CSV table of C-alpha atoms and ligand atoms in Angstrom, one decimal:
chain,number,residue,atom,x,y,z
A,636,UNK,CA,13.9,112.5,10.1
A,637,UNK,CA,11.7,111.0,6.9
A,638,UNK,CA,12.2,112.5,3.4
A,639,UNK,CA,8.7,114.7,3.3
A,640,UNK,CA,6.8,115.0,5.9
A,641,UNK,CA,3.0,114.6,5.3
A,642,UNK,CA,1.1,117.5,6.5
A,643,UNK,CA,-1.8,116.9,9.0
A,644,UNK,CA,-4.5,117.4,6.4
A,645,UNK,CA,-2.8,114.9,3.9
A,646,UNK,CA,-3.1,112.6,7.2
A,647,UNK,CA,-6.8,113.5,7.9
A,648,UNK,CA,-7.8,112.9,4.5
A,649,UNK,CA,-6.3,109.1,4.9
A,650,UNK,CA,-8.3,108.2,8.2
A,651,UNK,CA,-11.8,107.1,7.2
A,652,UNK,CA,-14.1,108.6,9.5
A,653,UNK,CA,-11.7,111.8,10.5
A,654,UNK,CA,-13.7,114.0,13.2
A,655,UNK,CA,-12.0,116.1,15.0
A,656,UNK,CA,-14.6,117.2,17.4
A,657,UNK,CA,-15.7,113.5,18.3
A,658,UNK,CA,-12.3,111.6,16.9
A,659,UNK,CA,-13.0,107.8,18.4
A,660,UNK,CA,-9.9,106.2,19.5
A,661,UNK,CA,-9.1,103.9,17.3
A,662,UNK,CA,-9.2,106.9,14.5
A,663,UNK,CA,-6.8,109.1,16.4
A,664,UNK,CA,-4.4,105.9,16.8
A,665,UNK,CA,-4.5,105.4,13.2
A,666,UNK,CA,-3.7,109.2,12.8
A,667,UNK,CA,-0.4,109.3,14.8
A,668,UNK,CA,0.7,106.0,13.5
A,669,UNK,CA,0.6,107.7,10.1
A,670,UNK,CA,2.4,111.0,11.7
A,671,UNK,CA,4.9,109.8,13.6
A,672,UNK,CA,8.4,109.2,11.9
A,673,UNK,CA,11.4,106.6,13.2
A,674,UNK,CA,14.7,107.2,13.9
A,675,UNK,CA,17.1,106.7,11.9
A,676,UNK,CA,21.0,106.5,13.3
A,677,UNK,CA,22.2,103.7,14.2
A,678,UNK,CA,25.1,102.8,17.1
A,679,UNK,CA,26.8,99.8,17.9
A,680,UNK,CA,26.8,97.9,21.1
A,681,UNK,CA,28.3,95.7,23.1
A,682,UNK,CA,25.5,93.2,23.5
A,683,UNK,CA,24.7,93.7,27.3
A,684,UNK,CA,24.7,97.5,26.7
A,685,UNK,CA,21.6,96.5,24.7
A,686,UNK,CA,19.2,95.7,26.7
A,687,UNK,CA,15.9,97.3,25.8
A,688,UNK,CA,17.1,98.8,22.9
A,689,UNK,CA,15.7,98.3,19.1
A,690,UNK,CA,17.6,96.0,16.8
A,691,UNK,CA,18.3,98.4,14.0
A,692,UNK,CA,18.8,95.5,11.1
A,693,UNK,CA,18.2,91.9,11.0
A,694,UNK,CA,20.9,89.5,12.8
A,695,UNK,CA,22.0,86.7,10.6
A,696,UNK,CA,23.5,83.6,11.7
A,697,UNK,CA,27.0,83.4,10.1
A,698,UNK,CA,27.6,79.7,12.5
A,699,UNK,CA,24.9,76.9,12.7
A,700,UNK,CA,24.0,76.9,16.3
A,701,UNK,CA,24.8,73.9,17.8
A,702,UNK,CA,27.5,73.5,15.2
A,703,UNK,CA,27.6,69.3,15.6
A,704,UNK,CA,25.3,67.0,16.4
A,705,UNK,CA,25.5,66.8,20.3
A,706,UNK,CA,23.8,64.5,23.2
A,707,UNK,CA,20.9,66.0,25.2
A,708,UNK,CA,21.5,63.9,28.0
A,709,UNK,CA,24.2,61.7,30.7
A,710,UNK,CA,24.2,58.2,29.0
A,711,UNK,CA,25.1,56.1,25.9
A,712,UNK,CA,25.3,56.9,22.6
A,713,UNK,CA,24.4,54.2,20.1
A,714,UNK,CA,23.4,53.2,17.1
A,715,UNK,CA,19.8,53.3,17.2
A,716,UNK,CA,19.5,50.7,13.9
A,717,UNK,CA,21.5,48.4,16.5
A,718,UNK,CA,18.1,48.7,18.8
A,719,UNK,CA,16.9,45.1,19.5
A,720,UNK,CA,13.3,44.5,18.1
A,721,UNK,CA,12.0,43.3,21.0
A,722,UNK,CA,14.2,42.3,24.7
A,723,UNK,CA,17.4,43.7,25.7
A,724,UNK,CA,19.9,45.4,23.5
A,725,UNK,CA,23.6,44.4,24.9
A,726,UNK,CA,26.5,46.8,23.8
A,727,UNK,CA,30.1,47.4,25.2
A,728,UNK,CA,31.9,50.4,25.6
A,729,UNK,CA,34.2,51.8,23.5
A,730,UNK,CA,35.3,54.9,25.2
A,731,UNK,CA,33.9,58.4,26.8
A,732,UNK,CA,32.8,61.5,25.6
A,733,UNK,CA,32.7,64.7,27.5
A,734,UNK,CA,31.5,68.0,26.5
A,735,UNK,CA,34.5,70.1,25.2
A,736,UNK,CA,36.4,66.6,24.4
A,737,UNK,CA,35.0,64.4,22.3
A,738,UNK,CA,35.4,60.8,21.5
A,739,UNK,CA,37.5,60.5,18.3
A,740,UNK,CA,37.7,56.9,18.4
A,741,UNK,CA,36.1,54.5,15.7
A,742,UNK,CA,32.6,52.5,17.4
A,743,UNK,CA,32.5,49.1,16.1
A,744,UNK,CA,29.4,47.4,15.5
A,745,UNK,CA,27.7,46.1,19.2
A,746,UNK,CA,29.6,49.0,20.7
A,747,UNK,CA,28.6,52.3,22.3
A,748,UNK,CA,30.1,55.5,23.5
A,749,UNK,CA,29.8,56.7,27.2
A,750,UNK,CA,28.7,60.4,26.5
A,751,UNK,CA,27.7,63.6,28.9
A,752,UNK,CA,25.3,66.3,28.3
A,753,UNK,CA,26.7,68.5,25.0
A,754,UNK,CA,29.4,65.7,24.0
A,755,UNK,CA,29.4,66.0,20.3
A,756,UNK,CA,28.2,62.9,18.9
A,757,UNK,CA,31.0,60.2,17.9
A,758,UNK,CA,30.7,59.6,14.2
A,759,UNK,CA,28.0,57.2,13.1
A,760,UNK,CA,25.8,57.4,16.1
A,761,UNK,CA,22.7,58.9,16.0
A,762,UNK,CA,20.9,57.9,19.5
A,763,UNK,CA,21.4,58.7,23.5
A,764,UNK,CA,19.9,56.8,25.7
A,765,UNK,CA,20.2,58.1,29.6
A,766,UNK,CA,21.9,56.3,32.1
A,767,UNK,CA,19.1,55.8,34.6
A,768,UNK,CA,17.3,53.8,31.4
A,769,UNK,CA,20.0,51.2,31.5
A,770,UNK,CA,21.8,48.6,33.4
A,771,UNK,CA,25.7,48.1,33.3
A,772,UNK,CA,27.2,44.6,34.2
A,773,UNK,CA,30.7,44.5,33.8
A,774,UNK,CA,31.6,46.0,30.9
A,775,UNK,CA,28.1,45.2,29.3
A,776,UNK,CA,25.6,48.3,29.1
A,777,UNK,CA,22.3,46.9,29.0
A,778,UNK,CA,19.5,48.5,27.4
A,779,UNK,CA,15.9,47.7,27.8
A,780,UNK,CA,13.4,46.9,25.5
A,781,UNK,CA,11.8,50.2,24.4
A,782,UNK,CA,13.7,52.7,26.4
A,783,UNK,CA,14.5,54.7,22.9
A,784,UNK,CA,13.9,55.3,20.0
A,785,UNK,CA,16.4,55.8,17.3
A,786,UNK,CA,17.0,59.8,17.2
A,787,UNK,CA,16.0,60.0,20.8
A,788,UNK,CA,18.6,62.7,23.0
A,789,UNK,CA,20.2,64.1,20.2
A,790,UNK,CA,20.3,67.7,19.4
A,791,UNK,CA,20.8,68.3,15.7
A,792,UNK,CA,23.5,70.5,13.9
A,793,UNK,CA,21.7,73.8,13.5
A,794,UNK,CA,18.6,72.9,15.6
A,795,UNK,CA,18.5,76.5,17.4
A,796,UNK,CA,20.0,78.4,14.5
A,797,UNK,CA,21.0,77.6,11.0
A,798,UNK,CA,23.8,79.1,9.4
A,799,UNK,CA,22.2,81.7,7.1
A,800,UNK,CA,19.2,82.1,9.0
A,801,UNK,CA,17.8,85.8,10.3
A,802,UNK,CA,18.1,85.0,13.9
A,803,UNK,CA,16.7,88.7,15.3
A,804,UNK,CA,14.6,90.9,13.1
A,805,UNK,CA,15.0,94.1,12.8
A,806,UNK,CA,12.7,96.4,15.0
A,807,UNK,CA,13.2,94.0,18.0
A,808,UNK,CA,13.3,95.5,21.6
A,809,UNK,CA,16.3,93.2,22.6
A,810,UNK,CA,15.3,91.3,25.9
A,811,UNK,CA,17.7,88.7,28.2
A,812,UNK,CA,16.8,85.7,25.6
A,813,UNK,CA,18.1,88.2,22.5
A,814,UNK,CA,21.1,89.0,24.4
A,815,UNK,CA,21.8,85.4,25.0
A,816,UNK,CA,21.0,84.5,21.4
A,817,UNK,CA,23.6,86.8,20.0
A,818,UNK,CA,26.2,85.9,22.9
A,819,UNK,CA,25.7,81.7,21.0
A,820,UNK,CA,26.6,83.1,17.9
A,821,UNK,CA,29.7,84.6,19.1
A,822,UNK,CA,28.4,88.4,18.5
A,823,UNK,CA,30.3,91.0,20.7
A,824,UNK,CA,28.2,94.0,19.2
A,825,UNK,CA,24.8,94.8,17.9
A,826,UNK,CA,23.7,97.6,15.7
A,827,UNK,CA,21.1,99.6,17.1
A,828,UNK,CA,18.7,102.4,16.7
A,829,UNK,CA,19.7,105.5,18.7
A,830,UNK,CA,17.9,106.2,21.3
A,831,UNK,CA,14.8,108.7,21.0
A,832,UNK,CA,14.9,112.1,23.1
A,833,UNK,CA,11.5,112.7,24.3
A,834,UNK,CA,11.1,116.3,26.1
A,835,UNK,CA,8.2,117.0,28.8
A,836,UNK,CA,7.2,120.0,30.9
A,837,UNK,CA,3.9,120.8,32.5
A,838,UNK,CA,1.9,124.3,31.9
A,839,UNK,CA,-0.5,125.9,34.6
A,840,UNK,CA,0.1,128.9,36.9
A,841,UNK,CA,-1.5,126.9,39.4
A,842,UNK,CA,1.8,124.1,39.5
A,843,UNK,CA,4.3,124.5,42.1
A,844,UNK,CA,7.0,122.1,42.0
A,845,UNK,CA,8.6,120.3,44.7
A,846,UNK,CA,10.0,121.6,47.4
A,847,UNK,CA,8.2,125.0,46.7
A,848,UNK,CA,5.7,126.3,49.3
A,849,UNK,CA,2.3,125.5,48.4
A,850,UNK,CA,0.0,128.9,47.8
A,851,UNK,CA,-4.0,128.2,48.4
A,852,UNK,CA,-5.2,127.6,45.0
A,853,UNK,CA,-2.2,125.3,44.2
A,854,UNK,CA,-1.0,122.0,43.5
A,855,UNK,CA,2.1,120.2,43.3
A,856,UNK,CA,2.9,119.4,40.0
A,857,UNK,CA,2.4,115.3,39.4
A,858,UNK,CA,2.2,115.1,36.0
A,859,UNK,CA,5.9,115.7,35.6
A,860,UNK,CA,6.7,112.4,38.0
A,861,UNK,CA,3.9,109.9,36.3
A,862,UNK,CA,5.1,111.0,32.7
A,863,UNK,CA,8.9,110.3,33.9
A,864,UNK,CA,8.0,107.0,35.1
A,865,UNK,CA,6.3,106.1,32.1
A,866,UNK,CA,8.8,107.2,29.5
A,867,UNK,CA,11.6,105.5,31.8
A,868,UNK,CA,10.3,102.6,31.3
A,869,UNK,CA,10.2,102.9,27.6
A,870,UNK,CA,13.9,103.2,27.7
A,871,UNK,CA,14.0,106.7,26.0
A,872,UNK,CA,16.4,109.6,26.9
A,873,UNK,CA,14.4,112.1,28.9
A,874,UNK,CA,14.7,116.2,29.1
A,875,UNK,CA,12.5,117.1,32.0
A,876,UNK,CA,11.8,120.8,31.1
A,877,UNK,CA,10.1,121.8,34.7
A,878,UNK,CA,7.0,123.6,34.8
A,879,UNK,CA,6.2,126.5,32.4
A,880,UNK,CA,4.7,129.8,33.6
A,881,UNK,CA,1.5,130.3,31.5
A,882,UNK,CA,3.4,133.0,29.8
A,883,UNK,CA,3.7,133.3,25.7
A,884,UNK,CA,7.3,134.1,26.1
A,885,UNK,CA,8.0,131.4,28.5
A,886,UNK,CA,5.8,129.3,26.6
A,887,UNK,CA,7.2,129.9,23.1
A,888,UNK,CA,11.1,129.7,24.6
A,889,UNK,CA,10.1,126.3,25.8
A,890,UNK,CA,8.5,124.9,22.5
A,891,UNK,CA,11.7,126.0,20.7
A,892,UNK,CA,14.1,124.5,22.6
A,893,UNK,CA,12.1,121.3,22.9
A,894,UNK,CA,11.7,121.5,19.1
A,895,UNK,CA,15.6,121.5,18.7
A,896,UNK,CA,16.7,119.2,21.4
A,897,UNK,CA,13.8,116.3,21.3
A,898,UNK,CA,12.2,114.0,18.7
A,899,UNK,CA,9.1,114.3,20.7
A,900,UNK,CA,7.4,116.8,23.2
A,901,UNK,CA,4.7,115.9,25.5
A,902,UNK,CA,3.2,118.5,27.4
A,903,UNK,CA,0.4,118.4,30.3
A,904,UNK,CA,-2.6,120.9,31.0
A,905,UNK,CA,-3.8,123.9,28.8
A,906,UNK,CA,-5.5,122.1,25.9
A,907,UNK,CA,-8.9,122.0,26.9
A,908,UNK,CA,-11.6,123.8,24.7
A,909,UNK,CA,-12.3,126.8,27.4
A,910,UNK,CA,-8.8,126.8,28.4
A,911,UNK,CA,-7.5,130.7,28.7
A,912,UNK,CA,-4.2,130.5,28.9
A,913,UNK,CA,-1.4,130.9,26.4
A,914,UNK,CA,-0.5,127.3,25.8
A,915,UNK,CA,-2.6,126.7,22.9
A,916,UNK,CA,-2.2,129.9,20.7
A,917,UNK,CA,1.8,129.1,21.2
A,918,UNK,CA,1.3,125.6,20.0
A,919,UNK,CA,-0.4,126.9,17.2
A,920,UNK,CA,2.0,129.3,15.9
A,921,UNK,CA,5.2,127.4,16.4
A,922,UNK,CA,3.7,124.4,14.2
A,923,UNK,CA,0.7,122.2,12.1
A,924,UNK,CA,-0.9,121.3,15.2
A,925,UNK,CA,-4.7,120.0,15.6
A,926,UNK,CA,-7.0,120.4,18.6
A,927,UNK,CA,-8.6,117.2,19.0
A,928,UNK,CA,-12.1,116.1,21.2
A,929,UNK,CA,-11.5,112.5,21.4
A,930,UNK,CA,-14.3,110.1,21.8
A,931,UNK,CA,-12.7,108.7,25.3
A,932,UNK,CA,-13.0,109.3,29.0
A,933,UNK,CA,-11.1,110.1,31.1
A,934,UNK,CA,-8.7,112.5,28.1
A,935,UNK,CA,-11.2,114.1,25.5
A,936,UNK,CA,-8.9,117.1,25.0
A,937,UNK,CA,-5.5,116.6,23.4
A,938,UNK,CA,-3.3,118.4,20.8
A,939,UNK,CA,-1.4,116.6,17.8
A,940,UNK,CA,1.2,117.5,15.6
A,941,UNK,CA,4.3,119.2,14.7
A,942,UNK,CA,6.1,122.0,15.6
A,943,UNK,CA,9.4,123.7,14.5
A,944,UNK,CA,11.9,125.9,15.0
A,945,UNK,CA,15.8,126.6,13.6
A,946,UNK,CA,15.0,124.0,11.0
A,947,UNK,CA,14.5,121.2,13.7
A,948,UNK,CA,11.0,119.8,14.1
A,949,UNK,CA,9.5,117.6,17.1
A,950,UNK,CA,6.3,115.4,17.4
A,951,UNK,CA,4.0,117.4,19.5
A,952,UNK,CA,1.3,115.7,22.5
A,953,UNK,CA,-0.4,118.1,24.2
A,954,UNK,CA,-1.9,115.7,26.8
A,955,UNK,CA,-4.8,117.1,28.9
A,956,UNK,CA,-4.0,118.4,32.4
A,957,UNK,CA,-5.9,116.1,34.7
A,958,UNK,CA,-3.7,113.4,36.0
A,959,UNK,CA,-5.4,110.1,35.4
A,960,UNK,CA,-6.6,111.5,31.7
A,961,UNK,CA,-2.6,112.5,31.1
A,962,UNK,CA,-1.8,108.6,32.2
A,963,UNK,CA,-4.5,107.1,30.0
A,964,UNK,CA,-4.1,109.3,27.1
A,965,UNK,CA,-0.1,108.3,27.2
A,966,UNK,CA,-1.2,104.6,27.3
A,967,UNK,CA,-4.0,105.2,24.8
A,968,UNK,CA,-1.8,107.3,22.0
A,969,UNK,CA,1.9,108.1,23.2
A,970,UNK,CA,3.1,104.9,24.5
A,971,UNK,CA,3.0,103.2,21.0
A,972,UNK,CA,3.6,106.3,19.1
A,973,UNK,CA,7.4,106.2,21.0
A,974,UNK,CA,8.0,102.6,20.5
A,975,UNK,CA,7.4,103.2,16.8
A,976,UNK,CA,9.4,106.4,16.3
A,977,UNK,CA,12.0,104.6,18.6
A,978,UNK,CA,12.1,101.7,15.6
A,979,UNK,CA,10.4,99.2,17.5
A,980,UNK,CA,8.0,96.2,15.4
A,981,UNK,CA,4.5,97.1,17.3
A,982,UNK,CA,3.5,94.3,19.6
A,983,UNK,CA,-0.1,94.2,21.0
A,984,UNK,CA,-0.3,94.6,24.3
A,985,UNK,CA,-1.5,91.2,26.4
A,986,UNK,CA,-5.5,91.9,27.3
A,987,UNK,CA,-7.3,89.6,29.5
A,988,UNK,CA,-10.8,89.2,30.0
A,989,UNK,CA,-12.1,89.2,33.6
A,990,UNK,CA,-15.9,89.0,34.8
A,991,UNK,CA,-16.8,92.5,36.4
A,992,UNK,CA,-18.0,92.2,40.0
A,993,UNK,CA,-20.3,94.8,39.1
A,994,UNK,CA,-22.7,96.6,36.8
A,995,UNK,CA,-20.7,99.4,35.4
A,996,UNK,CA,-22.9,102.4,33.2
A,997,UNK,CA,-21.4,103.1,30.0
A,998,UNK,CA,-22.5,105.0,27.1
A,999,UNK,CA,-21.9,103.7,23.5
A,1000,UNK,CA,-20.2,105.8,21.3
A,1001,UNK,CA,-16.7,106.2,23.3
A,1002,UNK,CA,-13.8,104.4,24.8
A,1003,UNK,CA,-13.9,104.3,28.8
A,1004,UNK,CA,-11.2,103.6,30.8
A,1005,UNK,CA,-11.7,102.3,34.1
A,1006,UNK,CA,-9.4,101.5,36.9
A,1007,UNK,CA,-9.8,98.5,38.2
A,1008,UNK,CA,-8.3,95.7,40.7
A,1009,UNK,CA,-8.0,91.9,38.9
A,1010,UNK,CA,-8.1,89.2,40.7
A,1011,UNK,CA,-8.4,85.3,40.4
A,1012,UNK,CA,-11.9,83.7,40.5
A,1013,UNK,CA,-12.9,80.3,40.6
A,1014,UNK,CA,-16.5,81.6,39.7
A,1015,UNK,CA,-15.6,83.6,36.5
A,1016,UNK,CA,-15.3,82.1,33.1
A,1017,UNK,CA,-12.2,83.6,32.4
A,1018,UNK,CA,-10.5,82.8,35.6
A,1019,UNK,CA,-10.1,86.2,36.0
A,1020,UNK,CA,-12.4,89.0,37.8
A,1021,UNK,CA,-12.3,93.0,38.2
A,1022,UNK,CA,-13.5,95.2,40.5
A,1023,UNK,CA,-13.7,98.8,39.9
A,1024,UNK,CA,-11.5,100.8,41.9
A,1025,UNK,CA,-14.0,103.3,43.4
A,1026,UNK,CA,-14.8,106.9,42.5
A,1027,UNK,CA,-13.2,107.2,38.4
A,1028,UNK,CA,-13.0,111.0,38.5
A,1029,UNK,CA,-10.1,111.7,36.3
A,1030,UNK,CA,-8.3,114.3,39.0
A,1031,UNK,CA,-8.2,111.2,41.3
A,1032,UNK,CA,-4.7,109.9,40.9
A,1033,UNK,CA,-5.3,107.0,43.4
A,1034,UNK,CA,-7.3,105.3,41.3
A,1035,UNK,CA,-4.5,104.4,39.2
A,1036,UNK,CA,-2.1,104.0,42.1
A,1037,UNK,CA,-4.4,101.3,43.8
A,1038,UNK,CA,-5.5,99.9,40.3
A,1039,UNK,CA,-3.5,97.0,38.9
A,1040,UNK,CA,-5.0,97.6,35.6
A,1041,UNK,CA,-7.0,99.1,33.3
A,1042,UNK,CA,-11.0,98.0,32.4
A,1043,UNK,CA,-11.2,98.8,28.6
A,1044,UNK,CA,-14.7,99.5,27.5
A,1045,UNK,CA,-14.8,99.8,23.8
A,1046,UNK,CA,-16.2,102.5,21.6
A,1047,UNK,CA,-19.5,100.4,20.6
A,1048,UNK,CA,-19.9,98.8,24.4
A,1049,UNK,CA,-23.1,99.9,26.6
A,1050,UNK,CA,-23.8,99.1,30.0
A,1051,UNK,CA,-22.1,96.4,31.7
A,1052,UNK,CA,-24.1,93.6,33.8
A,1053,UNK,CA,-22.5,92.1,36.5
A,1054,UNK,CA,-20.8,89.2,35.9
A,1055,UNK,CA,-20.2,90.3,32.1
A,1056,UNK,CA,-16.6,89.8,30.7
A,1057,UNK,CA,-14.6,93.0,29.9
A,1058,UNK,CA,-11.4,93.7,28.3
A,1059,UNK,CA,-8.8,94.4,31.1
A,1060,UNK,CA,-5.1,95.7,30.1
A,1061,UNK,CA,-2.9,94.8,33.4
A,1062,UNK,CA,-0.2,97.0,34.3
A,1063,UNK,CA,2.7,94.5,35.3
A,1064,UNK,CA,4.7,94.7,31.7
A,1065,UNK,CA,3.1,97.6,30.4
A,1066,UNK,CA,6.2,99.7,29.8
B,2041,AMP,P1,-6.0,121.6,32.5
B,2041,AMP,O1,-6.0,120.8,31.7
B,2041,AMP,O2,-4.9,122.5,32.1
B,2041,AMP,O3,-7.0,122.7,32.3
B,2041,AMP,O4,-6.0,121.1,33.9
B,2041,AMP,C1,-6.8,119.9,34.3
B,2041,AMP,C2,-6.9,120.1,35.9
B,2041,AMP,O5,-5.4,119.4,36.2
B,2041,AMP,C3,-6.9,121.0,36.5
B,2041,AMP,O6,-7.7,120.5,37.6
B,2041,AMP,C4,-5.4,121.2,37.0
B,2041,AMP,O7,-5.4,122.0,38.0
B,2041,AMP,C5,-4.9,119.5,37.2
B,2041,AMP,N1,-3.4,120.0,36.6
B,2041,AMP,C6,-2.7,120.6,35.3
B,2041,AMP,N2,-1.4,120.1,35.0
B,2041,AMP,C7,-1.1,119.1,36.3
B,2041,AMP,C8,0.1,118.5,37.2
B,2041,AMP,N3,1.4,119.0,36.3
B,2041,AMP,N4,0.4,118.0,37.9
B,2041,AMP,C9,-1.4,117.8,38.5
B,2041,AMP,N5,-2.2,118.7,38.3
B,2041,AMP,C10,-2.3,119.3,37.3
B,2042,MG,MG1,-4.6,124.6,32.7
């Protein structure tokens, strides 16, 4: 995708404090940000098909929005200079202007124009008094002192978008308001980057797929479903490659296929230090891959790199096998990396500060992600409190399911006292 990809060793030399055997989360994130390329191909889409897609180039406004000064209220348009300094202003009505049918006549001194919201301001008039502030007596409109100031209730031409201004910047993930903004410019189509293609599979001989019998000692593959859900929310194209047996031939074929079909490949399982299976070996032979021990909990082991086959390559994220570790490492590393690969401008995730309802044991020197339930609290300084969801084992997927956020205890943080404020990453809005 990019002209020349730096080697992993080159990237490592740029990351200060790089230590593959005890890598702080921040350093791992920096490494990955340097590693991942961005998609280049652009396609044009009708604006309704572009929701959630990444804008490929700035959208420059070719018109002013609104095109003319217009009224923000139903009422009477007048000359602000004619408002009496104290006491009533008395005017007569010269005619009516509607949205889409403006008043074209001339307005003599002492006259006003009955005007509706969105109607173009008649020439020379600069102020609108809402009808509920006025008294109408026969053909006279009486504006009480202080009802409006000059310029009130007038929307100026170009106040939403000036002609020639960048309405939206490249890298924006298009949201509903953006579709409306594009429509307000009269644009039917918009250039977006092509969707990222992400392949994923699970590794491990103990795994069975839904629908298969479950022999003793085996577990159903859940990681492919949590991954599918998290990836779906990111709006990438998915290639579900199933469960791949712990067999070098099957693994190599799967990795080669993924390198050819996808921009990124995500696997789960088989990357722990003590791992006896073939996953790590095959990853190594197909590319430039590092095996990290990250200073975090859950989710210590992770493989990262680039695998190649037949002149195609893909970024590899080899996630740990434990179901909670898969989700946590995805949110800590993979989510932002895939957004960057999709061409999206990075946006920091909103964090809450919540008072912990209990003391939490925490060792400094690693980042911990505990599952928590955040609720409103009148007693907390921030208005929020968080309770840890019981057992925090990295195999207990239910802890993720009952939680509504991740309590993020930073690298330097030590034990937390009851009532202390901690950072919480809420799941709502986390794509
Ligand atoms: P591993 O990282 O391969 O040593 O796996 C760690 C733990 O996660 C083991 O208990 C595995 O059985 C479990 N595990 C690995 N992959 C999956 C999966 N796809 N679905 C559910 N559990 C898994
Ligand atoms: Mg395994």
